[in-house]
PDB file of C-alpha atoms in Angstrom:
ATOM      1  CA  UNK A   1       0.000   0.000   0.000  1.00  0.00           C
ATOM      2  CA  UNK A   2       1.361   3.599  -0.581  1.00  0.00           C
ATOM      3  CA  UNK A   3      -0.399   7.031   0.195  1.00  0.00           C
ATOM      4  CA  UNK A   4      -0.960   8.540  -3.245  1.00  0.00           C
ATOM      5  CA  UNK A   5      -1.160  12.341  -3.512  1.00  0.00           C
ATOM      6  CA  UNK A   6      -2.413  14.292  -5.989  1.00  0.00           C
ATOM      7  CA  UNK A   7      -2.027  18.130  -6.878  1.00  0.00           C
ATOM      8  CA  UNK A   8      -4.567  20.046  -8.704  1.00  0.00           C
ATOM      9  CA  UNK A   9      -3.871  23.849  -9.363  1.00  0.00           C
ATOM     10  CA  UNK A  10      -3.408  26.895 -11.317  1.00  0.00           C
ATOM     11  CA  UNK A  11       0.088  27.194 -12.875  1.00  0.00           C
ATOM     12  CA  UNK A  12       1.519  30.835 -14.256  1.00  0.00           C
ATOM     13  CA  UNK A  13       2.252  30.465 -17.663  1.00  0.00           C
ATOM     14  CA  UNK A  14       6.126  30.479 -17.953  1.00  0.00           C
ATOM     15  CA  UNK A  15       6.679  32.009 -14.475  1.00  0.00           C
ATOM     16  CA  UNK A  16       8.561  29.038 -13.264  1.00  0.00           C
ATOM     17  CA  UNK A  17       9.081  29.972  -9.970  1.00  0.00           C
ATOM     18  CA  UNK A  18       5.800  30.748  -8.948  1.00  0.00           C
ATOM     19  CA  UNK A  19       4.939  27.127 -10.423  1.00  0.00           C
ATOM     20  CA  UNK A  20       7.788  25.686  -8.593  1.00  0.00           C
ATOM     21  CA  UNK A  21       6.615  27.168  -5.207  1.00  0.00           C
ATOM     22  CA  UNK A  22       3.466  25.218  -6.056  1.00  0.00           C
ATOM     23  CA  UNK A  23       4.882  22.283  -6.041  1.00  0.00           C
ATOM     24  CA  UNK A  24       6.595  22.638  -3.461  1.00  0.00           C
ATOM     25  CA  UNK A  25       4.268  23.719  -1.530  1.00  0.00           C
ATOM     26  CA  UNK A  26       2.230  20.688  -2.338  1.00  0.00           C
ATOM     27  CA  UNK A  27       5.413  18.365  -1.904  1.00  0.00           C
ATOM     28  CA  UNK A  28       5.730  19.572   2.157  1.00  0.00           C
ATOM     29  CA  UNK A  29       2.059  18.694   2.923  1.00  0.00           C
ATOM     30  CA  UNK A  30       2.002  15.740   0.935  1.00  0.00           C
ATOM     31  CA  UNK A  31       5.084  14.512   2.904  1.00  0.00           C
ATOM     32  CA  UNK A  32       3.907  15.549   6.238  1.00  0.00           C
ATOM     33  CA  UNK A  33       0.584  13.629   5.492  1.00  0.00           C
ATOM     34  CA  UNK A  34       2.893  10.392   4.966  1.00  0.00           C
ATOM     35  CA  UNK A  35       2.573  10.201   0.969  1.00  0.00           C
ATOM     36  CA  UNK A  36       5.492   8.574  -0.710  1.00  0.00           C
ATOM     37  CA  UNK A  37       4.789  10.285  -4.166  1.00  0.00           C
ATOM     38  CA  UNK A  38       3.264  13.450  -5.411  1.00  0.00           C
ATOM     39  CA  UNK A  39       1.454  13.309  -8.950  1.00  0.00           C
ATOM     40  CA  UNK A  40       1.384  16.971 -10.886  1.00  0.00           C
ATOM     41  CA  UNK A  41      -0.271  18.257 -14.057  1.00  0.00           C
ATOM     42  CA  UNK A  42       0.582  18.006 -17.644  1.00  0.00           C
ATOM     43  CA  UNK A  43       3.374  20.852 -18.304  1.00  0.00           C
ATOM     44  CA  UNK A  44       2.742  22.216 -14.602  1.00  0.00           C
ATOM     45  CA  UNK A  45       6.032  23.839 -14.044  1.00  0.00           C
ATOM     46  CA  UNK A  46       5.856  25.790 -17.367  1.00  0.00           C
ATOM     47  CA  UNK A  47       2.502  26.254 -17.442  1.00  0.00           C
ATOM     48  CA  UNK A  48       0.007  24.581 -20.295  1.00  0.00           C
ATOM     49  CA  UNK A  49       0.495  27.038 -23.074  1.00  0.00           C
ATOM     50  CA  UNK A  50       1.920  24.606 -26.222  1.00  0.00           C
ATOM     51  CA  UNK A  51       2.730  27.573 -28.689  1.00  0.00           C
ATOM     52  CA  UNK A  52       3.921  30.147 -26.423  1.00  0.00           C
ATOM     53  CA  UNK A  53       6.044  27.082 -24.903  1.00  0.00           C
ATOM     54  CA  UNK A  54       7.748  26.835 -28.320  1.00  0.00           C
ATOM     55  CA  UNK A  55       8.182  30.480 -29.291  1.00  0.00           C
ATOM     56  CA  UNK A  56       9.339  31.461 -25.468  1.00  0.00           C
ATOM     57  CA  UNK A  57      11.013  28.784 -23.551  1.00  0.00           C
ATOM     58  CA  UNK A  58      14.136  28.407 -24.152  1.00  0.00           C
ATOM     59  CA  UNK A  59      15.807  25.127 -23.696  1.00  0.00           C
ATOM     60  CA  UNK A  60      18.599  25.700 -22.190  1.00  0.00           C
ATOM     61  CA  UNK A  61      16.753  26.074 -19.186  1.00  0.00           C
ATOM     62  CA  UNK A  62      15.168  23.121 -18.554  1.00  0.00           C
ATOM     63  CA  UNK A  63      17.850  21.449 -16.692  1.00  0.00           C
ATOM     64  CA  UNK A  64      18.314  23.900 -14.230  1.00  0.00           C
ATOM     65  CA  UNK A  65      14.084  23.135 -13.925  1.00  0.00           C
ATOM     66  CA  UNK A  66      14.908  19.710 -13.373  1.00  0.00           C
ATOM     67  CA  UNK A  67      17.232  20.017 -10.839  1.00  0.00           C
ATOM     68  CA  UNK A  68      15.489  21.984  -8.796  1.00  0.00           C
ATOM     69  CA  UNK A  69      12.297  19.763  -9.289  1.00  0.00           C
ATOM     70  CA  UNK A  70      14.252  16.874  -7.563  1.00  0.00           C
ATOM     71  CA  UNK A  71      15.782  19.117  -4.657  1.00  0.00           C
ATOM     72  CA  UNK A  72      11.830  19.579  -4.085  1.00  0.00           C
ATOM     73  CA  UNK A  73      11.668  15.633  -3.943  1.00  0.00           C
ATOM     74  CA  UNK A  74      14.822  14.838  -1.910  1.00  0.00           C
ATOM     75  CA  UNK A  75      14.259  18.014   0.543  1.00  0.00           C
ATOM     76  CA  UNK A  76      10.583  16.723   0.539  1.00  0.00           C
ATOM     77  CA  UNK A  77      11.458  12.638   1.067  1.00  0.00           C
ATOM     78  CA  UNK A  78       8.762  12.074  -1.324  1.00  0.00           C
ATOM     79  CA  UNK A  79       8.610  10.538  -4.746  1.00  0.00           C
ATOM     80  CA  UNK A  80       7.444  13.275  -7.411  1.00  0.00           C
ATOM     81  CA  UNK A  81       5.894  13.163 -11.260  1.00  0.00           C
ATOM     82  CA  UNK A  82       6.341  16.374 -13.287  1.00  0.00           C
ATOM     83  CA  UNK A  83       5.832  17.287 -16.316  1.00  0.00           C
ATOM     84  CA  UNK A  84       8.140  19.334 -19.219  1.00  0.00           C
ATOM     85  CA  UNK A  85       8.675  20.027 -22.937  1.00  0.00           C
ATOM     86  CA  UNK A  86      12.240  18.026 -23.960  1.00  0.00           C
ATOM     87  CA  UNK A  87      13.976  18.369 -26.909  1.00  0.00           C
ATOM     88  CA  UNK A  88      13.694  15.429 -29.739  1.00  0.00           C
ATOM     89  CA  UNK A  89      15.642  15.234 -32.929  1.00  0.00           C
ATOM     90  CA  UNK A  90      13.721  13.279 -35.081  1.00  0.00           C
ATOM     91  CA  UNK A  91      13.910  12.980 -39.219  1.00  0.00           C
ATOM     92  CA  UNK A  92      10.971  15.041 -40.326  1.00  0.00           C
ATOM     93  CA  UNK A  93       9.336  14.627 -43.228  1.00  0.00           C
ATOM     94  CA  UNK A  94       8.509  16.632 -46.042  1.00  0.00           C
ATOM     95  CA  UNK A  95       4.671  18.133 -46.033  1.00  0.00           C
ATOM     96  CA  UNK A  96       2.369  20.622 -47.969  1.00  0.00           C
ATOM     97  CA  UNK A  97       0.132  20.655 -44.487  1.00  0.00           C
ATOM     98  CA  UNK A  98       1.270  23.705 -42.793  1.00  0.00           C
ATOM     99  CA  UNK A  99      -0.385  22.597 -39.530  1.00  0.00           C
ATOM    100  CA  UNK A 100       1.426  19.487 -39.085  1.00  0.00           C
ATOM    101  CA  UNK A 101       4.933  21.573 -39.037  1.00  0.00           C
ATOM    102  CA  UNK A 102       6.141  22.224 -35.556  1.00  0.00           C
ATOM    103  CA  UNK A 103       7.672  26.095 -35.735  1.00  0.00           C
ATOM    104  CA  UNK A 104      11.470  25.807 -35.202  1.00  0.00           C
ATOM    105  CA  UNK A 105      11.811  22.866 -37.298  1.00  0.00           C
ATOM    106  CA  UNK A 106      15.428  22.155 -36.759  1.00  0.00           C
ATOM    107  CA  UNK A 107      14.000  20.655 -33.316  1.00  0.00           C
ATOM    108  CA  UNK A 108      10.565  18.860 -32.226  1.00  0.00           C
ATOM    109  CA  UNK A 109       9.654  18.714 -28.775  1.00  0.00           C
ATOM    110  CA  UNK A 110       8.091  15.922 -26.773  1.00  0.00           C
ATOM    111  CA  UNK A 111       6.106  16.454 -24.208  1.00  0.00           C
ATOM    112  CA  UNK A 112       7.151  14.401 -21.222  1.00  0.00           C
ATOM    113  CA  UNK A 113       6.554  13.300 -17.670  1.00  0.00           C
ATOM    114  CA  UNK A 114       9.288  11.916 -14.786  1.00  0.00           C
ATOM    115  CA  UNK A 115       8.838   9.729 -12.116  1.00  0.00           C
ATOM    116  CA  UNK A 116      11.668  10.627  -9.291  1.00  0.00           C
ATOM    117  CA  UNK A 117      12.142   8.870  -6.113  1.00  0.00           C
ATOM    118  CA  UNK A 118      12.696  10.256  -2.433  1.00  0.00           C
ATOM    119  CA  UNK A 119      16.153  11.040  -2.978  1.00  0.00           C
ATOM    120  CA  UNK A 120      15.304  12.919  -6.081  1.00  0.00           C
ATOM    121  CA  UNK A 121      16.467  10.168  -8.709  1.00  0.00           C
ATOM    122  CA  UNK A 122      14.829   9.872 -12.355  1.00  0.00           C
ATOM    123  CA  UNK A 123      13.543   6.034 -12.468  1.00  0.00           C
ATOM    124  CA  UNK A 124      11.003   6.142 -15.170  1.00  0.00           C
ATOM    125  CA  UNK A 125      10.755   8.672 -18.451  1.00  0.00           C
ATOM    126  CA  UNK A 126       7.980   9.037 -20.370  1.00  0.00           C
ATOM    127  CA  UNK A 127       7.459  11.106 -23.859  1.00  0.00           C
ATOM    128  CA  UNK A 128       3.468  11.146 -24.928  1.00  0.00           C
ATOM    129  CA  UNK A 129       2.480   9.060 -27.934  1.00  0.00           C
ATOM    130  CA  UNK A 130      -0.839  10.773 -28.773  1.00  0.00           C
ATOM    131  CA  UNK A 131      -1.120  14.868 -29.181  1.00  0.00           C
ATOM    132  CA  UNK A 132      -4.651  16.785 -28.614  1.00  0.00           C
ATOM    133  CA  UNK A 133      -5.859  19.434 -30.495  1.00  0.00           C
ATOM    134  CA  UNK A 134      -4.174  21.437 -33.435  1.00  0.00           C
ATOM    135  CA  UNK A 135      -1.781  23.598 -30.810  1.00  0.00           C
ATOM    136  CA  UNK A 136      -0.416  20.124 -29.361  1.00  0.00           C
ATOM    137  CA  UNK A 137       0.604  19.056 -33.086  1.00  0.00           C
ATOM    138  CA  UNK A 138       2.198  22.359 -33.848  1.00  0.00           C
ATOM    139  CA  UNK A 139       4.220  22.709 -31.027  1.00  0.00           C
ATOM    140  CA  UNK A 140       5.104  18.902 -29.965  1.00  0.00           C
ATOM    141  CA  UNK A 141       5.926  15.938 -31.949  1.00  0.00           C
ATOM    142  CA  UNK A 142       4.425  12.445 -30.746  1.00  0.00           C
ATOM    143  CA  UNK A 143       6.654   9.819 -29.662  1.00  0.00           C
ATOM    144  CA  UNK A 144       6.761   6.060 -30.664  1.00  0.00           C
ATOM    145  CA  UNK A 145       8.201   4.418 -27.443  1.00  0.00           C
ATOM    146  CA  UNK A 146       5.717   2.334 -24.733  1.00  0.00           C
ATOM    147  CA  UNK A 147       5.389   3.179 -21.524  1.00  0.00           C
ATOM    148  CA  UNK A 148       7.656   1.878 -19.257  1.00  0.00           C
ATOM    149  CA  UNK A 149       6.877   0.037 -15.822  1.00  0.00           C
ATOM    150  CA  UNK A 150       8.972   0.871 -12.732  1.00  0.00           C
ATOM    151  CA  UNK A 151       8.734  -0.956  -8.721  1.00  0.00           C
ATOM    152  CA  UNK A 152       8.139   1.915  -7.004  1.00  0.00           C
ATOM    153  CA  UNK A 153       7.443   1.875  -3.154  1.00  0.00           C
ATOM    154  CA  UNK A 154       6.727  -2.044  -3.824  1.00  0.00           C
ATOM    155  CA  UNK A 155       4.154  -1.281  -6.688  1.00  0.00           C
ATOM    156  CA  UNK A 156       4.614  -1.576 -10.261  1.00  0.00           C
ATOM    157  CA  UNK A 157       4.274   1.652 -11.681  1.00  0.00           C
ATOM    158  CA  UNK A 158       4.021   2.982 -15.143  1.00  0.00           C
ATOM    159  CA  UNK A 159       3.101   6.360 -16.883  1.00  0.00           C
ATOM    160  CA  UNK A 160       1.084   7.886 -19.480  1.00  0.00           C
ATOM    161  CA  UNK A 161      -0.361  11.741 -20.490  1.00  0.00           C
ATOM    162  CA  UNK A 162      -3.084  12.913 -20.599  1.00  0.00           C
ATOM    163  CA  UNK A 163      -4.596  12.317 -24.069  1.00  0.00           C
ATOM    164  CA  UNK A 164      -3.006   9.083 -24.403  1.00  0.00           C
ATOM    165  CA  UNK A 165      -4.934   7.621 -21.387  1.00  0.00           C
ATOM    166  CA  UNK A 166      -7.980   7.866 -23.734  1.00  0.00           C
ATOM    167  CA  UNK A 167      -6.911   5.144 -26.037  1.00  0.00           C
ATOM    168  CA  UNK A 168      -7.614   1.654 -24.059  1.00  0.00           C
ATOM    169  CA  UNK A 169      -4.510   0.402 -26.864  1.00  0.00           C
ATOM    170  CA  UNK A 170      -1.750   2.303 -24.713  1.00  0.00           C
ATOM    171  CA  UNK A 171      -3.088   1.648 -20.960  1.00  0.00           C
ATOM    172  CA  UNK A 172      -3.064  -2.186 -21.549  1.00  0.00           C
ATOM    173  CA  UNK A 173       0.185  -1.632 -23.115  1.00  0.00           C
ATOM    174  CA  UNK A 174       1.304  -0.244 -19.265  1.00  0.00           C
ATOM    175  CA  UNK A 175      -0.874  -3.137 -17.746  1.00  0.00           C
ATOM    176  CA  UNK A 176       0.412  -6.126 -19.723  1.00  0.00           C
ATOM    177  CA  UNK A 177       3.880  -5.073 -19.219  1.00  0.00           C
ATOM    178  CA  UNK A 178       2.966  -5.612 -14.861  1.00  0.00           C
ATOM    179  CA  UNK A 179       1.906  -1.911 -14.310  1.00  0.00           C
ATOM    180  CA  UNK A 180      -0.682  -1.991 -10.889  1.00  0.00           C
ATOM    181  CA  UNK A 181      -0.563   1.687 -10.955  1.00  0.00           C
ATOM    182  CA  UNK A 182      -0.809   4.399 -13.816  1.00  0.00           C
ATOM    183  CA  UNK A 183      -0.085   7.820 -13.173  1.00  0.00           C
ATOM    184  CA  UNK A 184      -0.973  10.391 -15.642  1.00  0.00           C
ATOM    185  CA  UNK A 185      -0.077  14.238 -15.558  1.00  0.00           C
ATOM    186  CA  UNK A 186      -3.140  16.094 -17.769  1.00  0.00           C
ATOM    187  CA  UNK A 187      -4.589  19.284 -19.234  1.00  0.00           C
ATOM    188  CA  UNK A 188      -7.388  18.635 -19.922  1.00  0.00           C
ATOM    189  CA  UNK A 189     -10.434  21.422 -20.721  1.00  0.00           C
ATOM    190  CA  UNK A 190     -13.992  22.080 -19.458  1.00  0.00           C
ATOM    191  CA  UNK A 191     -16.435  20.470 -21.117  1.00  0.00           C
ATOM    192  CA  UNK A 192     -14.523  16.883 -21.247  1.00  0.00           C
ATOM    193  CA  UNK A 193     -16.586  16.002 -17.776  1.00  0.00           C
ATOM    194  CA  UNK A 194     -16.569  12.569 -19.032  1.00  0.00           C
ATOM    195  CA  UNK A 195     -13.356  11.255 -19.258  1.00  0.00           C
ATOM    196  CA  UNK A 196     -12.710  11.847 -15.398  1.00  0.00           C
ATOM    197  CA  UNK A 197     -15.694  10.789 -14.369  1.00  0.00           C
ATOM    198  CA  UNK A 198     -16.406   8.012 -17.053  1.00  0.00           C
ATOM    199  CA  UNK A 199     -13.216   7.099 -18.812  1.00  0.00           C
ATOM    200  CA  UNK A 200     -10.527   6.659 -15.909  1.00  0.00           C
ATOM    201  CA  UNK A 201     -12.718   4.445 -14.519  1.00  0.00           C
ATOM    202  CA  UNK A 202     -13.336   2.408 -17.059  1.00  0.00           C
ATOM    203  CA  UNK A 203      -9.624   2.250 -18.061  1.00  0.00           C
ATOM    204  CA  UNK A 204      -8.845   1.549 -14.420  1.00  0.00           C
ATOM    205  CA  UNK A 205     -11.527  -1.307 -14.548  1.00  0.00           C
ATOM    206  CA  UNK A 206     -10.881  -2.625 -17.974  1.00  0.00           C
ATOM    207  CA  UNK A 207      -7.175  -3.135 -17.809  1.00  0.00           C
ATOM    208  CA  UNK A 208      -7.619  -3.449 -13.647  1.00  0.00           C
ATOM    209  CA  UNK A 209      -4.879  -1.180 -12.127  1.00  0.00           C
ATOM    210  CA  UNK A 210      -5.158   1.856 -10.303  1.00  0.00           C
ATOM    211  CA  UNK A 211      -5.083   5.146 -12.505  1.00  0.00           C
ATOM    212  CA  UNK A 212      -4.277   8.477 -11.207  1.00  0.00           C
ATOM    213  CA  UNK A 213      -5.189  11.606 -13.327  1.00  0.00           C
ATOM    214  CA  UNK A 214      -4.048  14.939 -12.387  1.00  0.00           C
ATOM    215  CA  UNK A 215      -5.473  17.869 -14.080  1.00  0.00           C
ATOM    216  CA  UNK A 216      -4.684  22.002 -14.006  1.00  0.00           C
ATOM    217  CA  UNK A 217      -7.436  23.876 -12.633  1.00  0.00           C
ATOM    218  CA  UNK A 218      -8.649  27.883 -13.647  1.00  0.00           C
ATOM    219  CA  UNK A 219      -7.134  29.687 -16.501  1.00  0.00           C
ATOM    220  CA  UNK A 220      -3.910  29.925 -18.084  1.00  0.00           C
ATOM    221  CA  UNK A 221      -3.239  31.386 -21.585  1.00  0.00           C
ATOM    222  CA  UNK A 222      -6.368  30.182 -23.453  1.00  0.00           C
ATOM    223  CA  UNK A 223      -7.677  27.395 -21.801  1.00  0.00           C
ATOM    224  CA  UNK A 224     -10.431  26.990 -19.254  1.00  0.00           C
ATOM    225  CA  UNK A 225      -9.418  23.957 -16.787  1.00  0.00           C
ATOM    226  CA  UNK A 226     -11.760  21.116 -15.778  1.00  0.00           C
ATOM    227  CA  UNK A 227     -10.151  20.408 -12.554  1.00  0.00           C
ATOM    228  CA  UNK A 228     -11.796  17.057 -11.869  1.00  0.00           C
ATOM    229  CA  UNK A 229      -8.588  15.417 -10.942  1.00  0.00           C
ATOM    230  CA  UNK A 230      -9.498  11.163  -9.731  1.00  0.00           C
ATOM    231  CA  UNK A 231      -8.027   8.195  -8.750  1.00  0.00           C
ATOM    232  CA  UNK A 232      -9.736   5.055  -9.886  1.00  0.00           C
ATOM    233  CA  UNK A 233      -9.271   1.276  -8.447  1.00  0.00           C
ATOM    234  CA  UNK A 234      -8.880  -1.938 -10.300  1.00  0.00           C
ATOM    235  CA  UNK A 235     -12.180  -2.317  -9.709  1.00  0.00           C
ATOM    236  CA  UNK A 236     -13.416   0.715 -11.287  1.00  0.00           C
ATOM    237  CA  UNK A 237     -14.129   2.343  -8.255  1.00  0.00           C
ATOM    238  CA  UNK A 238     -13.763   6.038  -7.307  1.00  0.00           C
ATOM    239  CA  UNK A 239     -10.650   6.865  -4.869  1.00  0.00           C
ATOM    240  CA  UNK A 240     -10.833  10.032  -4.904  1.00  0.00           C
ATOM    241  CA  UNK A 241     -12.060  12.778  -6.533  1.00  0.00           C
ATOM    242  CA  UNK A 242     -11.636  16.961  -6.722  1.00  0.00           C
ATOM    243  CA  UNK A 243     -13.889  19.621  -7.629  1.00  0.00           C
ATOM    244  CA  UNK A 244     -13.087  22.178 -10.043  1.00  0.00           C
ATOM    245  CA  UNK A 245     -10.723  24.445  -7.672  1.00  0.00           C
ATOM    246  CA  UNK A 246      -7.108  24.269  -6.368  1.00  0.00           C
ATOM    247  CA  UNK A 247      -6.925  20.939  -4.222  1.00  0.00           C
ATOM    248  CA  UNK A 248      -4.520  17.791  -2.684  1.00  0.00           C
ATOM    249  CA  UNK A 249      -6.025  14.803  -2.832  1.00  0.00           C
ATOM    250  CA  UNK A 250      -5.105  11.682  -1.339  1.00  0.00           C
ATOM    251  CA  UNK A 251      -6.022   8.236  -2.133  1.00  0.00           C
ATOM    252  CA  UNK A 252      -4.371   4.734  -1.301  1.00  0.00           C
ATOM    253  CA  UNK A 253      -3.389   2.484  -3.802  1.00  0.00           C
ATOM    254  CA  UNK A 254      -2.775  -0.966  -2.992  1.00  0.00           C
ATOM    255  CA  UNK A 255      -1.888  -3.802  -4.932  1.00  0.00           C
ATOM    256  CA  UNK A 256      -3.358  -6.416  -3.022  1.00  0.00           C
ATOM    257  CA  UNK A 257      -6.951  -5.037  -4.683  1.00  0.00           C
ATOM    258  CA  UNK A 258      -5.133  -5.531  -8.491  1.00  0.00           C
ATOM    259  CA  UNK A 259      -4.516  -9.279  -7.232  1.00  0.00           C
ATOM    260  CA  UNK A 260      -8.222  -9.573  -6.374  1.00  0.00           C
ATOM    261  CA  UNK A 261      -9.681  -8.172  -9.589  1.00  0.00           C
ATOM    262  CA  UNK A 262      -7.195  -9.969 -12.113  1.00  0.00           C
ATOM    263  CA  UNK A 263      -8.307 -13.239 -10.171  1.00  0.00           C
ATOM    264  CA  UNK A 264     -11.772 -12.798  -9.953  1.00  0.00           C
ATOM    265  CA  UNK A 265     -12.331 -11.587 -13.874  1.00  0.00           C
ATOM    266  CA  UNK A 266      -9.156 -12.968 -15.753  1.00  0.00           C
ATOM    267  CA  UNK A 267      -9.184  -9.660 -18.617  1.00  0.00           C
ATOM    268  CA  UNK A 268      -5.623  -9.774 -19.120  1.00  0.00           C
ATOM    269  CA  UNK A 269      -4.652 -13.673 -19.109  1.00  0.00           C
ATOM    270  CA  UNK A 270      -7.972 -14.300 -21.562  1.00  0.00           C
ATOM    271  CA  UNK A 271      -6.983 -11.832 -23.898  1.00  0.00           C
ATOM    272  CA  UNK A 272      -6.323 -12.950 -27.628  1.00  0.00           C
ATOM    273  CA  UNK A 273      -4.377 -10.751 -29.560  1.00  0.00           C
ATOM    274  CA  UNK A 274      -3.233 -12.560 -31.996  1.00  0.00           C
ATOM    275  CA  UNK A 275      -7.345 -12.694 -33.390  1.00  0.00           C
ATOM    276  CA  UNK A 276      -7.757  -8.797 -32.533  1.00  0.00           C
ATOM    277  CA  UNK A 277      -4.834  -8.667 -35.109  1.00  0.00           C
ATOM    278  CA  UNK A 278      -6.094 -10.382 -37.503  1.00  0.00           C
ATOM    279  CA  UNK A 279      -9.634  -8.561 -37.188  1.00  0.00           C
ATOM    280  CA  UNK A 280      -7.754  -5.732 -38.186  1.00  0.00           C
ATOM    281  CA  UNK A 281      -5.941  -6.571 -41.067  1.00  0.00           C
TER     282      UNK A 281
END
């Protein structure tokens, strides 16, 4: 079992320290409440803003935004997932559709997420597969690589982002590779009420593994934040669950409950792939 925390807030658009005190704010109460790891939004310490991202951020600084994200987790003692653009040099190919074209071709960004531990250690990297909306797919290139699957605290963790949790395909990739817990920085809007309250849940029951979902909440450069932020069990049950306003939530996840559900409906062991594949073809 390990104390899950979960922060939903209001980040400042490429005021990095004010996003950082956030965090670290969240990272001393979530510690002092006994949580061993501290799940933030999508792009949190930058602020969820794809093109400005691109035209503004430079670079350069986002290891000196890295390093001080895991001094928050080693002076914290607590495990921490954030969120950031990275740099990606990929082959691009040649295109008459001006929307598909990042700006600053010469380099594509990912957008990624990090699992540290207590002592402020990367573990797990993750670069999302599937982009939202046409800012997304100016700004950020998708990736090609599965998610990984960690032991973290004694559960097997793995990592997706937000739009990607949305596709059953890439959460039973994380589950058939051992993941019992899925933790997944978003952004997502108002007006998507449904995937929180609908979709996690059914992910988290269909693949049976604990999801966690953190989303922004307010306004930051265009958008208008859900908030909504869950935690689902293997059983499709609700965890927890936020409003639409600034909030730490806590849930336990456990992996005893994953043993139970596998056992008692057999989803992943009964699966048949090799038929879906052919159904396809």
């Amino acid at each position: 079992m390990m104390l899950l925390a979960i922060l939903q807030a209001n980040a400042s658009v490429l005021d990095v320290d004010a996003n950082l005190r956030t965090i670290d704010d969240a990272a001393r109460r979530a510690a002092n409440a006994g949580a061993g790891l501290l799940l933030t939004p999508e792009l949190f310490p930058v602020g969820y803003a794809p093109l400005r991202l691109h035209a503004e951020l430079d670079p350069a600084t986002l290891p000196a935004i890295r390093d001080r994200l895991a001094g928050i987790a080693s002076t914290h003692g607590i495990g921490l997932v954030y969120s950031l653009p990275a740099l990606a040099r990929v082959q691009r190919q040649d295109t008459h559709d001006d929307a598909a074209e990042p700006p600053h071709a010469d380099d594509a960004w990912h957008i990624t997420a990090t699992l540290l531990d207590a002592a402020g250690n990367e573990v797990l990297n993750y670069a999302k597969v599937h982009l939202f909306g046409p800012e997304e797919h100016k700004a950020f290139v998708g990736a090609e690589e599965p998610p990984g699957v960690v032991d973290f605290n004694g559960i097997r963790t793995s990592m997706l982002i937000c739009y990607d949790v949305e596709f059953p395909e890439a959460v039973r990739a994380a589950a058939t590779r051992g993941a019992e817990l899925l933790l997944v920085p978003t952004a997502l809007s108002a007006g998507f009420d449904n995937v929180p309250q609908v979709l996690i849940r059914a992910r988290a029951l269909e693949s049976q593994l604990n999801v966690a979902y953190a989303n922004h909440s307010g306004h930051e450069d265009v958008y208008n934040f859900l908030g909504g932020s869950v935690v689902a069990g293997p059983d499709g049950s609700l965890l927890a669950a936020a409003g639409e306003g600034a909030a730490l939530l806590f849930a336990e996840v456990r992996t005893d409950t994953v043993k139970a559900a596998r056992d008692e409906v057999p989803y992943l062991r009964e699966r048949r792939p090799e038929l879906y594949r052919e159904w396809a073809s």
